[in-house]
Coordinates of C-alpha atoms and ligand atoms in Angstrom, one line a residue:
M288 CA -2.6 27.8 -29.0
I289 CA -4.3 26.0 -26.2
D290 CA -0.9 25.1 -24.8
E291 CA 0.3 28.7 -25.0
I292 CA -2.8 29.6 -22.9
I293 CA -2.4 27.1 -20.4
A294 CA 1.3 27.9 -19.9
V295 CA 0.6 31.6 -19.5
A296 CA -2.3 30.9 -17.0
R297 CA 0.2 28.8 -14.9
E298 CA 2.9 31.5 -14.9
A299 CA 0.2 34.1 -13.8
G300 CA -1.1 31.5 -11.1
A301 CA 2.4 30.9 -10.0
Q302 CA 2.9 34.7 -9.3
A303 CA -0.4 35.1 -7.7
M304 CA 0.4 32.2 -5.3
K305 CA 3.5 34.3 -4.1
Y306 CA 0.7 36.6 -2.4
F307 CA -1.7 34.1 -1.3
R308 CA -2.1 33.9 2.3
H309 CA 0.7 36.7 2.7
N310 CA -1.5 39.7 2.7
A311 CA 1.3 41.8 4.3
L312 CA 3.1 41.5 0.9
M313 CA 0.4 43.3 -1.1
N314 CA -1.7 46.5 -1.4
V315 CA -5.5 46.2 -1.7
A316 CA -7.8 48.9 -3.0
N317 CA -11.4 49.4 -3.3
K318 CA -13.2 49.7 -6.7
L319 CA -16.9 50.6 -6.5
N320 CA -17.3 49.9 -2.9
D321 CA -16.0 47.7 0.1
S322 CA -17.3 44.6 -1.6
D323 CA -15.2 45.4 -4.8
I324 CA -11.6 45.0 -4.3
V325 CA -8.4 44.8 -6.3
T326 CA -4.9 43.7 -5.2
D327 CA -1.1 43.9 -6.4
A328 CA -1.6 40.2 -7.3
D329 CA -4.6 41.1 -9.8
K330 CA -2.4 43.5 -11.4
E331 CA 0.6 41.3 -11.7
S332 CA -1.4 38.4 -13.0
E333 CA -2.9 40.6 -15.6
R334 CA 0.6 42.2 -16.5
I335 CA 2.2 38.6 -17.2
I336 CA -0.9 37.7 -19.3
T337 CA -1.2 40.9 -21.4
S338 CA 2.7 41.1 -21.8
Y339 CA 2.6 37.7 -23.3
I340 CA -0.1 38.6 -25.7
R341 CA 1.7 41.8 -26.9
S342 CA 5.0 40.1 -27.4
H343 CA 3.7 37.1 -29.1
H344 CA 0.4 38.2 -30.7
P345 CA 0.9 41.9 -31.0
S346 CA -2.1 42.3 -33.4
H347 CA -4.7 40.5 -31.1
A348 CA -7.3 42.7 -29.4
I349 CA -7.5 42.4 -25.5
L350 CA -10.3 42.8 -23.0
S351 CA -8.8 42.5 -19.4
E352 CA -10.7 43.5 -16.3
E353 CA -8.4 45.7 -14.6
S354 CA -6.8 47.4 -17.7
G355 CA -10.0 47.4 -20.1
S356 CA -9.8 47.1 -23.8
T357 CA -6.7 47.3 -26.1
E358 CA -7.9 47.6 -29.9
G359 CA -6.4 45.0 -32.1
D360 CA -7.5 43.2 -35.4
A361 CA -10.9 42.0 -35.7
E362 CA -9.9 38.5 -35.9
W363 CA -8.8 37.5 -32.5
R364 CA -9.6 38.8 -28.9
W365 CA -8.4 37.7 -25.5
V366 CA -10.8 38.0 -22.7
I367 CA -9.0 38.1 -19.4
D368 CA -9.8 38.0 -15.7
P369 CA -6.5 37.9 -14.0
I370 CA -8.2 36.7 -10.7
D371 CA -11.7 35.9 -10.7
G372 CA -12.6 35.6 -6.8
T373 CA -10.4 38.4 -5.4
S374 CA -12.4 38.2 -2.2
N375 CA -11.7 34.7 -1.7
F376 CA -8.1 35.2 -2.6
F377 CA -7.6 38.1 0.0
A378 CA -9.4 36.1 2.6
G379 CA -7.2 33.1 2.0
L380 CA -9.9 31.0 0.5
P381 CA -8.7 28.8 -2.2
L382 CA -11.6 29.2 -4.7
W383 CA -10.0 31.7 -7.2
A384 CA -9.0 31.5 -10.8
I385 CA -7.1 32.9 -13.7
S386 CA -9.6 33.1 -16.6
I387 CA -8.6 33.3 -20.1
G388 CA -11.1 33.2 -23.1
V389 CA -9.8 33.5 -26.7
E390 CA -12.5 34.5 -29.4
H391 CA -12.0 34.1 -33.1
H392 CA -14.0 36.3 -35.2
G393 CA -16.4 36.9 -32.2
E394 CA -16.7 33.2 -31.4
R395 CA -15.2 31.8 -28.2
K396 CA -12.6 29.3 -29.6
Y397 CA -10.2 28.5 -26.5
G398 CA -10.9 28.6 -22.7
V399 CA -8.6 28.1 -19.9
V400 CA -10.0 28.5 -16.1
Y401 CA -6.9 27.6 -13.8
L402 CA -7.3 27.5 -9.7
P403 CA -3.6 27.7 -8.6
A404 CA -4.5 27.0 -5.0
T405 CA -6.3 23.7 -5.7
G406 CA -4.4 22.7 -8.9
E407 CA -7.3 22.5 -11.0
M408 CA -6.8 23.2 -14.7
F409 CA -9.9 23.4 -16.9
H410 CA -9.6 23.9 -20.6
A411 CA -11.6 23.5 -23.8
V412 CA -11.1 24.1 -27.5
R413 CA -14.4 24.5 -29.5
G414 CA -15.4 21.1 -30.7
E415 CA -13.0 19.0 -29.0
G416 CA -14.4 18.5 -25.5
A417 CA -13.8 20.0 -22.1
F418 CA -11.1 18.8 -19.7
L419 CA -10.0 18.9 -16.0
N420 CA -6.3 18.3 -15.5
G421 CA -6.2 16.6 -18.9
K422 CA -9.3 14.3 -18.2
P423 CA -12.6 14.9 -20.0
I424 CA -15.5 16.2 -18.0
H425 CA -19.2 16.0 -18.5
V426 CA -22.2 17.8 -16.7
S427 CA -23.9 15.9 -14.0
P428 CA -26.6 13.5 -14.9
Q429 CA -28.9 14.2 -12.1
D430 CA -32.5 15.2 -13.5
K431 CA -34.1 16.0 -10.3
L432 CA -33.9 19.6 -8.9
S433 CA -34.6 18.5 -5.5
R434 CA -31.3 16.5 -5.4
S435 CA -29.3 19.3 -7.3
L436 CA -26.8 21.4 -5.6
I437 CA -26.8 24.8 -7.1
S438 CA -24.5 27.9 -6.8
T439 CA -25.3 31.6 -7.2
G440 CA -23.8 34.9 -6.6
F441 CA -24.9 38.4 -5.3
P442 CA -24.3 41.7 -7.4
V443 CA -21.8 44.3 -6.2
D444 CA -24.3 46.9 -5.8
K445 CA -26.5 44.7 -3.5
D446 CA -26.1 47.5 -0.8
T447 CA -27.7 50.2 -2.8
N448 CA -30.0 48.3 -5.3
P449 CA -32.9 46.1 -4.1
D450 CA -32.6 44.1 -7.3
N451 CA -30.1 41.8 -5.6
N452 CA -31.1 38.3 -6.5
M453 CA -32.8 37.7 -3.0
D454 CA -36.2 37.2 -4.8
N455 CA -34.6 34.5 -7.0
L456 CA -33.0 32.9 -4.2
A457 CA -36.1 32.8 -1.9
R458 CA -38.0 30.9 -5.1
I459 CA -35.2 28.4 -5.8
L460 CA -33.8 27.5 -2.3
P461 CA -36.7 25.6 -1.2
R462 CA -36.6 23.5 -4.2
V463 CA -33.1 22.2 -4.4
R464 CA -30.7 20.1 -2.3
D465 CA -28.8 23.1 -1.3
I466 CA -27.3 26.4 -2.3
R467 CA -23.6 27.5 -2.4
R468 CA -22.0 30.8 -3.0
L469 CA -18.5 29.9 -4.0
G470 CA -17.4 33.6 -4.9
S471 CA -15.9 32.9 -8.3
A472 CA -18.1 32.8 -11.3
A473 CA -15.6 31.2 -13.4
T474 CA -15.1 28.4 -10.9
D475 CA -18.8 28.2 -10.4
I476 CA -19.2 27.4 -14.2
C477 CA -16.4 24.9 -14.4
Y478 CA -17.8 23.2 -11.5
V479 CA -21.1 22.9 -13.2
A480 CA -19.2 21.6 -16.4
A481 CA -17.4 18.9 -14.1
G482 CA -20.7 17.8 -12.7
F483 CA -19.5 19.0 -9.0
L484 CA -22.6 21.2 -9.0
E485 CA -25.7 20.7 -11.0
G486 CA -26.6 24.3 -11.7
Y487 CA -25.6 28.0 -11.3
W488 CA -27.2 31.5 -11.9
E489 CA -25.9 34.9 -11.3
M490 CA -26.9 38.3 -12.5
N491 CA -24.6 41.4 -13.3
L492 CA -21.4 39.4 -14.5
H493 CA -19.0 40.7 -17.1
E494 CA -17.5 39.2 -20.2
W495 CA -14.3 38.5 -18.4
D496 CA -16.0 36.3 -15.6
V497 CA -17.6 34.0 -18.0
C498 CA -16.1 33.9 -21.4
A499 CA -13.7 31.1 -20.8
A500 CA -15.9 29.1 -18.6
L501 CA -18.9 29.1 -20.9
L502 CA -16.9 27.4 -23.6
I503 CA -15.9 24.9 -21.0
L504 CA -19.5 24.3 -20.1
E505 CA -20.7 24.1 -23.8
E506 CA -18.1 21.5 -24.4
A507 CA -19.1 19.5 -21.3
Q508 CA -22.5 19.5 -22.9
G509 CA -24.0 21.9 -20.5
R510 CA -26.4 24.4 -21.4
W511 CA -26.8 28.2 -20.5
T512 CA -28.9 31.1 -21.2
R513 CA -28.8 35.2 -20.5
F514 CA -32.1 35.1 -18.5
R515 CA -32.3 39.0 -18.8
D516 CA -30.1 41.6 -20.4
D517 CA -30.8 44.7 -18.3
R518 CA -28.0 44.0 -15.6
C519 CA -24.8 43.4 -17.6
I520 CA -24.5 39.4 -18.0
S521 CA -27.0 37.4 -16.2
V522 CA -26.8 33.8 -16.9
V523 CA -28.2 30.4 -15.7
C524 CA -26.0 27.3 -16.4
G525 CA -26.6 23.5 -15.8
S526 CA -27.1 20.3 -17.7
P527 CA -29.9 20.8 -20.1
V528 CA -32.8 19.5 -17.6
I529 CA -31.4 21.2 -14.5
H530 CA -30.8 24.7 -16.6
D531 CA -34.5 24.5 -18.0
A532 CA -35.7 23.7 -14.4
L533 CA -33.9 26.8 -12.9
L534 CA -34.8 29.2 -15.7
H535 CA -38.5 28.6 -14.9
F536 CA -37.9 30.1 -11.5
L537 CA -35.7 33.0 -12.3
R538 CA -37.1 36.6 -12.6
P539 CA -36.9 38.2 -16.1
A540 CA -36.1 42.0 -16.3
Ligands
IPD723 C1 -16.5 38.4 -9.0 C2 -16.6 37.0 -8.7 C3 -17.9 36.8 -7.8 C4 -19.1 37.4 -8.4 C5 -18.8 38.8 -8.9 C6 -17.5 39.0 -9.6 P1 -13.8 39.1 -9.1 O1 -15.1 38.6 -9.7 O2 -16.7 36.1 -9.9 O3 -18.1 35.4 -7.7 O4 -20.1 37.4 -7.6 O5 -20.0 39.3 -9.5 O6 -17.3 40.4 -9.8 O7 -14.4 40.8 -8.9 O8 -13.5 38.5 -7.9 O9 -13.1 39.1 -10.5
CA724 CA1 -14.3 38.3 -11.8
CA725 CA1 -11.0 39.9 -11.3

């Protein structure tokens, strides 16, 4: 099954690459506000992945960002972000990913996060480790927060809701080597899994942003926690040591 998921992610990624840095070819529309956009490429990537599932696994349930949920049997569910990091994609920045997680009886079993513009293919199967382009990955051994590179993100309602992560940022920024805002939650988490970043936190995410990447992180010996439950999915990730250090500074609900 993991080979199938990797193949369909590559196909969706190849289609999205036809639009990348060719903005005249695609329509773009706002969802919640000017910070929340969807393009033709998001829709085409989603169509490729969901048509594959419907023709090869018609009984499986699907949750996908742009089209919502499709009922299926209780055994298998695919959780899909057809492009995670659409703002980067539309700006011509390379950090955006196709994210496909597959749950079996509610437990994450397979995860694929593919960055077509960088050629990075992350995958994991529960119990079998995590891989980047076929090579095993592991979280960073760094145990000092002051030497750690940490990423975060800001919620899409940051313009109207003062609970916009600036308080956490103010507490954490002085204590770490530096902060990044990559713009793709699935990429942030996979980069923690690969040891490129020591840690990451963000609030107000959705299942499709994190499903595949959190399995990849677990299989790379990382740790994650939902640090509050009032703002959709709010997660902190890292190696066990850095995860614990960050958690200490994050404001609970
Ligand atoms: C977004 C990205 C971004 C995060 C947002 C997500 P999208 O996903 O992961 O990094 O800050 O919360 O919604 O909209 O590009 O799929
Ligand atoms: Ca997303
Ligand atoms: Ca998306």
